[in-house]
Structure formats: structure tokens, C-alpha cells
Short mmCIF file of C-alpha atoms in Angstrom, two decimals:
data_model
loop_
_atom_site.label_atom_id
_atom_site.label_comp_id
_atom_site.label_asym_id
_atom_site.label_seq_id
_atom_site.Cartn_x
_atom_site.Cartn_y
_atom_site.Cartn_z
CA MET O 2 -86.09 85.68 -32.31
CA SER O 3 -82.76 84.10 -31.07
CA GLU O 4 -85.28 81.58 -29.22
CA ALA O 5 -86.20 80.04 -33.43
CA GLY O 6 -82.27 78.86 -33.58
CA THR O 7 -82.72 76.78 -29.97
CA MET O 8 -86.44 75.80 -30.52
CA GLU O 9 -84.70 73.86 -33.97
CA GLN O 10 -81.85 72.36 -31.83
CA LEU O 11 -84.33 70.89 -29.28
CA GLN O 12 -84.18 66.79 -28.81
CA LEU O 13 -86.88 63.98 -27.85
CA GLY O 14 -85.98 63.99 -24.30
CA ASP O 15 -86.20 67.64 -23.81
CA HIS O 16 -88.62 69.05 -20.93
CA VAL O 17 -87.70 73.12 -21.43
CA CYS O 18 -89.09 76.46 -19.94
CA ALA O 19 -90.10 79.16 -22.43
CA PHE O 20 -90.82 82.59 -20.92
CA VAL O 21 -93.98 84.67 -22.88
CA ASP O 22 -94.89 88.26 -23.55
CA GLY O 23 -98.12 87.92 -25.09
CA THR O 24 -100.22 85.80 -27.36
CA ASN O 25 -98.04 87.05 -30.22
CA ASP O 26 -94.63 85.88 -28.98
CA GLY O 27 -96.42 82.65 -27.84
CA LEU O 28 -97.91 82.06 -30.93
CA ASP O 29 -94.26 82.85 -32.48
CA LEU O 30 -92.48 79.84 -30.44
CA ILE O 31 -95.59 77.64 -30.73
CA ALA O 32 -95.02 77.68 -34.92
CA ARG O 33 -91.16 77.10 -34.37
CA ALA O 34 -92.39 73.89 -31.97
CA VAL O 35 -94.88 72.87 -34.47
CA ALA O 36 -92.93 73.30 -37.85
CA ALA O 37 -89.59 71.49 -36.16
CA GLY O 38 -92.40 68.90 -35.14
CA LEU O 39 -93.69 68.35 -38.22
CA ASP O 40 -89.90 68.37 -39.87
CA ALA O 41 -88.86 65.45 -37.62
CA GLY O 42 -91.99 63.58 -38.48
CA ASP O 43 -93.14 63.47 -34.21
CA LYS O 44 -96.70 63.80 -33.55
CA VAL O 45 -97.20 67.40 -31.81
CA MET O 46 -99.82 68.21 -29.37
CA VAL O 47 -100.53 71.53 -28.83
CA PHE O 48 -102.53 73.01 -25.25
CA THR O 49 -103.73 76.60 -25.91
CA GLU O 50 -105.81 78.72 -23.65
CA SER O 51 -104.48 81.92 -24.45
CA LEU O 52 -105.90 81.70 -27.73
CA LEU O 53 -108.71 79.27 -29.55
CA PRO O 54 -107.42 76.38 -30.85
CA VAL O 55 -109.00 77.68 -34.19
CA ALA O 56 -106.78 80.47 -33.65
CA VAL O 57 -103.92 78.95 -33.35
CA LEU O 58 -104.24 76.96 -36.32
CA ALA O 59 -104.97 79.99 -38.34
CA GLY O 60 -101.63 81.38 -36.71
CA LEU O 61 -99.84 78.56 -37.49
CA GLU O 62 -100.77 79.39 -41.49
CA ALA O 63 -100.01 82.32 -40.91
CA ARG O 64 -96.78 81.98 -40.14
CA GLY O 65 -95.58 79.99 -42.94
CA VAL O 66 -96.36 76.59 -41.32
CA ALA O 67 -98.63 74.54 -43.23
CA VAL O 68 -100.57 72.41 -40.25
CA ALA O 69 -103.91 71.67 -42.24
CA PRO O 70 -103.27 68.67 -43.42
CA ALA O 71 -101.40 67.51 -40.81
CA GLN O 72 -104.19 67.98 -38.94
CA ARG O 73 -105.80 66.21 -40.62
CA ALA O 74 -104.00 63.39 -41.05
CA GLY O 75 -104.22 63.58 -36.77
CA GLN O 76 -100.55 64.67 -36.96
CA VAL O 77 -100.83 67.30 -34.73
CA GLN O 78 -103.88 68.19 -32.33
CA VAL O 79 -104.33 71.96 -30.63
CA LEU O 80 -106.85 71.18 -28.01
CA PRO O 81 -107.88 73.61 -25.14
CA SER O 82 -105.41 73.37 -22.07
CA PRO O 83 -108.40 73.44 -19.40
CA GLU O 84 -109.79 70.18 -20.60
CA VAL O 85 -106.60 68.89 -20.88
CA TYR O 86 -104.96 69.36 -17.52
CA LEU O 87 -108.18 70.11 -15.84
CA PRO O 88 -110.54 67.42 -16.90
CA ALA O 89 -112.59 67.21 -13.20
CA GLY O 90 -112.60 71.20 -12.82
CA ARG O 91 -109.00 70.98 -10.75
CA PHE O 92 -105.62 70.03 -11.39
CA GLU O 93 -104.42 66.36 -10.93
CA PRO O 94 -100.48 65.93 -11.27
CA ALA O 95 -100.66 62.28 -11.58
CA ARG O 96 -103.90 61.72 -13.17
CA MET O 97 -102.05 64.13 -16.31
CA LEU O 98 -99.31 62.01 -16.09
CA ASP O 99 -100.84 59.49 -17.15
CA SER O 100 -102.88 61.08 -19.56
CA LEU O 101 -99.60 61.66 -21.32
CA THR O 102 -98.07 58.22 -21.07
CA GLY O 103 -101.39 57.62 -22.94
CA HIS O 104 -100.53 60.22 -25.87
CA LEU O 105 -97.12 59.16 -26.14
CA GLU O 106 -97.99 55.79 -26.10
CA GLN O 107 -100.66 56.43 -29.62
CA ALA O 108 -97.91 58.35 -30.92
CA ALA O 109 -95.93 55.14 -31.28
CA ALA O 110 -98.63 53.07 -32.39
CA ASP O 111 -99.35 55.15 -35.38
CA GLY O 112 -95.69 55.15 -36.27
CA HIS O 113 -94.37 58.80 -35.21
CA PRO O 114 -90.85 58.73 -33.90
CA GLY O 115 -91.98 60.67 -30.83
CA LEU O 116 -94.21 63.43 -29.34
CA ARG O 117 -93.88 66.69 -29.03
CA LEU O 118 -95.86 68.44 -26.48
CA VAL O 119 -96.28 72.40 -26.21
CA GLY O 120 -98.37 73.64 -23.49
CA ASP O 121 -99.99 76.94 -22.91
CA MET O 122 -100.17 77.08 -19.18
CA PRO O 123 -101.97 80.49 -17.58
CA TRP O 124 -104.49 78.05 -16.05
CA ALA O 125 -102.16 78.00 -13.22
CA SER O 126 -102.15 81.28 -13.04
CA GLY O 127 -105.68 82.06 -11.22
CA GLU O 128 -105.10 80.09 -8.16
CA PRO O 129 -102.18 79.26 -5.42
CA ALA O 130 -103.06 75.67 -4.76
CA ALA O 131 -103.39 75.28 -8.38
CA ALA O 132 -100.05 76.34 -9.23
CA ASP O 133 -98.11 74.73 -6.20
CA HIS O 134 -99.63 71.17 -7.56
CA MET O 135 -98.15 72.84 -10.95
CA VAL O 136 -94.50 73.39 -10.15
CA ALA O 137 -94.43 69.86 -8.35
CA TYR O 138 -95.91 67.98 -11.87
CA GLU O 139 -93.36 70.08 -14.12
CA ALA O 140 -90.54 68.44 -12.19
CA GLN O 141 -92.28 65.29 -11.94
CA VAL O 142 -92.98 65.06 -15.47
CA ASN O 143 -89.16 64.75 -16.27
CA ARG O 144 -89.21 61.42 -15.38
CA LEU O 145 -91.42 61.00 -18.63
CA TYR O 146 -89.52 63.08 -20.75
CA MET O 147 -85.45 61.31 -19.71
CA GLU O 148 -86.92 58.30 -21.47
CA GLY O 149 -86.07 60.78 -24.74
CA ARG O 150 -89.30 59.65 -26.81
CA ALA O 151 -91.46 63.03 -25.83
CA LEU O 152 -90.44 66.77 -26.07
CA GLY O 153 -91.74 68.72 -24.17
CA VAL O 154 -92.05 73.37 -24.47
CA CYS O 155 -94.24 75.01 -21.54
CA LEU O 156 -95.26 79.22 -22.06
CA TYR O 157 -95.23 80.43 -19.03
CA ASP O 158 -96.49 84.74 -20.01
CA ARG O 159 -94.62 86.58 -17.36
CA ARG O 160 -96.91 88.64 -16.75
CA ALA O 161 -99.46 86.46 -15.44
CA PHE O 162 -97.11 84.80 -13.02
CA SER O 163 -94.96 86.15 -10.13
CA ARG O 164 -91.15 86.10 -10.89
CA GLY O 165 -90.96 83.83 -7.45
CA LEU O 166 -93.22 81.32 -8.80
CA LEU O 167 -91.28 81.81 -12.50
CA GLN O 168 -88.20 80.99 -10.17
CA LYS O 169 -89.50 77.66 -9.17
CA VAL O 170 -90.97 76.52 -12.73
CA ALA O 171 -87.99 77.54 -14.28
CA ARG O 172 -86.06 75.50 -11.89
CA ALA O 173 -88.41 72.41 -12.26
CA HIS O 174 -87.11 71.89 -16.16
CA PRO O 175 -83.53 70.98 -16.92
CA ALA O 176 -83.58 74.03 -19.31
CA THR O 177 -84.98 77.69 -20.07
CA LEU O 178 -85.07 79.04 -23.67
CA ILE O 179 -82.93 82.25 -23.13
CA GLU O 180 -83.12 85.30 -24.87
CA GLY O 181 -80.66 86.05 -26.84
CA ALA O 182 -78.70 83.38 -26.86
CA ALA O 183 -76.90 82.06 -30.05
CA ALA O 184 -78.95 80.34 -32.95
CA ASP O 185 -77.44 77.18 -32.17
CA ALA O 186 -77.36 76.88 -28.38
CA THR O 187 -79.00 73.80 -26.76
CA PRO O 188 -81.12 73.24 -24.00
CA LEU O 189 -78.09 74.05 -20.94
CA LEU O 190 -79.22 70.41 -19.29
CA ARG O 191 -79.76 67.37 -20.79
CA ILE O 192 -80.61 64.39 -18.75
CA ARG O 193 -81.55 61.02 -20.20
CA ARG O 194 -82.22 57.72 -18.84
CA THR O 195 -79.57 54.27 -19.70
CA SER O 196 -80.48 51.26 -19.65
CA HIS O 197 -76.92 49.35 -19.95
CA PRO O 198 -75.94 50.47 -17.43
CA TYR O 199 -78.90 51.08 -15.81
CA GLY O 200 -78.88 55.03 -14.47
CA LEU O 201 -78.40 58.66 -16.07
CA ARG O 202 -76.74 60.68 -18.74
CA LEU O 203 -76.08 64.53 -17.53
CA ILE O 204 -75.04 66.58 -20.60
CA GLY O 205 -74.75 69.96 -20.66
CA GLU O 206 -74.80 72.26 -17.32
CA ALA O 207 -75.91 71.61 -14.01
CA ASP O 208 -76.90 73.76 -11.33
CA PHE O 209 -79.05 76.12 -9.36
CA SER O 210 -81.25 76.72 -11.84
CA ASN O 211 -81.92 72.96 -13.35
CA GLU O 212 -81.45 71.39 -9.53
CA THR O 213 -85.41 70.39 -8.98
CA ALA O 214 -85.87 68.60 -12.48
CA LEU O 215 -82.21 66.98 -11.46
CA ALA O 216 -83.62 65.80 -8.13
CA ALA O 217 -86.59 64.19 -9.75
CA ALA O 218 -84.66 62.72 -12.31
CA LEU O 219 -82.83 60.91 -9.70
CA ASP O 220 -85.56 60.23 -7.85
CA ALA O 221 -86.83 58.54 -10.68
CA VAL O 222 -84.27 56.39 -11.56
CA LEU O 223 -83.80 54.98 -7.77
CA ASP O 224 -87.44 54.51 -7.55
CA ARG O 225 -87.40 52.60 -10.72
CA GLN O 226 -84.73 50.56 -10.34
CA PRO O 227 -84.56 47.12 -11.81
CA ASP O 228 -81.46 45.41 -9.45
CA PRO O 229 -81.49 47.44 -6.02
CA VAL O 230 -78.40 45.04 -5.86
CA ALA O 231 -76.75 46.43 -9.01
CA PRO O 232 -74.85 50.16 -8.49
CA ILE O 233 -76.75 53.23 -10.46
CA VAL O 234 -74.41 54.65 -12.89
CA VAL O 235 -74.51 58.24 -13.36
CA ASP O 236 -72.64 59.21 -16.53
CA VAL O 237 -70.85 62.72 -15.94
CA GLU O 238 -68.74 63.06 -18.94
CA GLY O 239 -70.76 65.40 -21.01
CA LEU O 240 -71.27 67.76 -18.10
CA ARG O 241 -69.33 70.86 -18.79
CA PHE O 242 -70.28 72.24 -15.39
CA ALA O 243 -72.04 70.91 -11.93
CA ASP O 244 -72.00 73.47 -8.82
CA ALA O 245 -72.27 71.91 -5.13
CA SER O 246 -76.24 71.75 -5.06
CA THR O 247 -75.38 68.86 -8.25
CA ALA O 248 -72.96 67.15 -6.05
CA ALA O 249 -74.88 67.55 -3.02
CA LEU O 250 -77.93 65.73 -5.01
CA LEU O 251 -75.33 62.60 -6.19
CA VAL O 252 -74.10 61.80 -2.47
CA ARG O 253 -77.48 62.16 -1.03
CA LEU O 254 -78.59 59.45 -4.06
CA THR O 255 -75.85 57.31 -3.05
CA LEU O 256 -76.83 57.51 0.00
CA ARG O 257 -80.27 55.87 -0.82
CA ALA O 258 -79.27 53.49 -3.40
CA PRO O 259 -78.46 50.00 -1.80
CA GLY O 260 -76.29 49.07 -4.23
CA GLY O 261 -74.36 52.49 -4.84
CA VAL O 262 -74.00 54.60 -7.42
CA HIS O 263 -71.05 54.63 -9.87
CA ILE O 264 -70.23 58.29 -11.51
CA SER O 265 -68.72 57.86 -14.44
CA GLY O 266 -66.25 60.23 -16.61
CA CYS O 267 -65.89 62.51 -13.51
CA HIS O 268 -64.16 65.43 -14.42
CA GLY O 269 -63.59 69.21 -14.22
CA THR O 270 -65.59 70.83 -12.34
CA VAL O 271 -67.91 67.96 -11.65
CA ALA O 272 -65.12 65.80 -9.42
CA LYS O 273 -63.94 69.16 -7.86
CA ALA O 274 -67.47 70.15 -6.36
CA LEU O 275 -67.38 66.39 -4.92
CA ASP O 276 -64.26 66.47 -3.46
CA ARG O 277 -65.43 69.87 -1.62
CA LEU O 278 -67.89 67.82 -0.30
CA GLY O 279 -65.54 64.95 1.11
CA VAL O 280 -67.23 62.04 -1.12
CA THR O 281 -64.35 60.16 -0.31
CA GLN O 282 -65.75 58.99 2.68
CA LEU O 283 -68.61 57.31 1.19
CA SER O 284 -67.57 53.82 0.65
CA LYS O 285 -70.50 53.26 -1.71
CA LEU O 286 -69.78 56.21 -4.47
CA HIS O 287 -67.26 54.91 -6.98
CA LEU O 288 -65.64 57.45 -9.67
CA THR O 289 -64.27 56.60 -12.95
CA ARG O 290 -62.24 59.96 -13.63
CA ALA O 291 -62.33 60.88 -17.51
CA CYS O 292 -59.01 61.33 -18.24
CA ASP O 293 -57.67 61.83 -22.10
CA GLY O 294 -59.89 59.39 -23.65
CA ALA O 295 -59.67 56.59 -20.80
CA GLY O 296 -60.95 56.43 -17.37
CA THR O 297 -58.81 55.90 -13.88
CA GLU O 298 -60.89 53.52 -11.52
CA MET O 299 -61.34 55.85 -8.09
CA VAL O 300 -63.19 54.20 -5.68
CA ALA O 301 -63.91 56.83 -2.67
#
């Protein structure tokens, strides 16, 4: 399947949704994710419900992933999804985020460059309340991934969830693994937090398909801003496409940020989308246009 090539292109910082059809399809993707993580020297954690952990490990070995030595060394862990997501018998997003942060810190303490997480999500299909919390959680967990130290692959069986819910889930991820994509395909959108200057770097394409994820990332940047007086810098030079919903999110951030927003590398469809929303009326928005390798400062 073409997702194999896409899986190999994933980097720390990516958070992707993968729709699967049954346990064999899911196990194929888990094997590719684990193999890529081992090649990178990362710690890999698999949360499984469709299969018992012992069956996942056997399936990995059957697919040529020599996981036994890594498991003995603690580099690979396979845990039951309910044990991870529902430790108190219910799903608590804040508690789950704290748990993942702890796993990330432990992976770094153990000397791994990053942490790769593969989550099997059918536990959320049985109860509407859990499904609603799960969509909100998928959006909020982008705060963790955009730091560039962890990678997340979330497996959703198309047969277990409604189409409407799967669409909401997809929008909460910056990217979805697409069957039939080219072998060298990269995630549709990459979101990375930057420190100097403080803000975000957006790479790829931002549109309605990942709007919820981007909104959560922009909220996180505002919430964690170390110096409210300084502008938040959003580097969009790596964006190939942005739609009106993306421009609206950037405008909303500008209106909320005390020090305003500096959009760096504005060009092409990004510039057009902002122009159509009348950004020239916003005194707190500064644009730097990408032009022949040199930026031209435009104060809107």
C-alpha cells in the first residue's frame, strides 16, 4: 500500500490520522510505524485494542519487524488502549495529555531522540460522550506534537465510526494518510513551534481538512506566549496553499494577541486569502512578503 512510503516520510512533530479497514490493515500500518521508529532510534509506544498486545507483537515479527530485542530494551512498548486512554473507566483528555508528556520526558531521559506513538482508537466508538471528548483531545494534543519531539499516528477503523465523526477527527489532525498517494508524499500540513522568534512555522497546505488542528495550535501559541508585548511570528513561507478559513484563523489570532501578529514569508494563495479578508484594516497585523528570496515589509 502507498501509505508505506508516506509512513517513512513522517518526522517528529507530525500528527496524522490513518483510516484502516480491519485488524490486518491496521497491523500493516503499525508495523511500518514501528519499523520507521526503530530505524530512527526513537522510543515507540503502541496502544492497541483491536488486538491483544501479544498478537500485535507476533504480527510485527511476522511482517519482518524484529521487535523482540527492542521490547526487551524498553525501546518498544505495546499496551492495551483502555489501560492508557481509560485508566479510571472514562476518558479524561487532560489526564491523557499529562500522561503523554510524562512518556515524552521519559523517552528523552532514556536517550531517545524522540517518541513515536501509535494509537488504536476503537475504544471511543461505543459511547457518544467519549467520542466527543476524543475529537477535542485530538485537537488539543497538537500542542504536544508541534514541539517537534514526538510523532503520533492515530488509527481509526472506518467500520467502527460514523462518516461524520471521522470527518471531525480528520480535521483535528494536520494530516491524514491517504491511500493511493505517491510513495514520497509528505503530510499535508506540518505545524512547528518556533522559539526565536516565538511563534509557529507552517509547511504544506492549510485548509478546511485540517482547520481544527491549526486553530488549536494557534490557541496554544497564544496561551504560552512568554512575552505578550512582542508579536507572535507565523512563518508561512513553506505553505503551498491556504484557504479563507486559514486566513480567518490568522486574523482571529491577530485580534486576540496583545502584541499583534507578524506573518512572515506571505505569498501566493496565502497573500490572496488575507487580502480578501481585508487585513489592511488590522493595525496589529504585519506582513512580510516573500519576493525573489528577499522579504518586503508591508504593514497592514
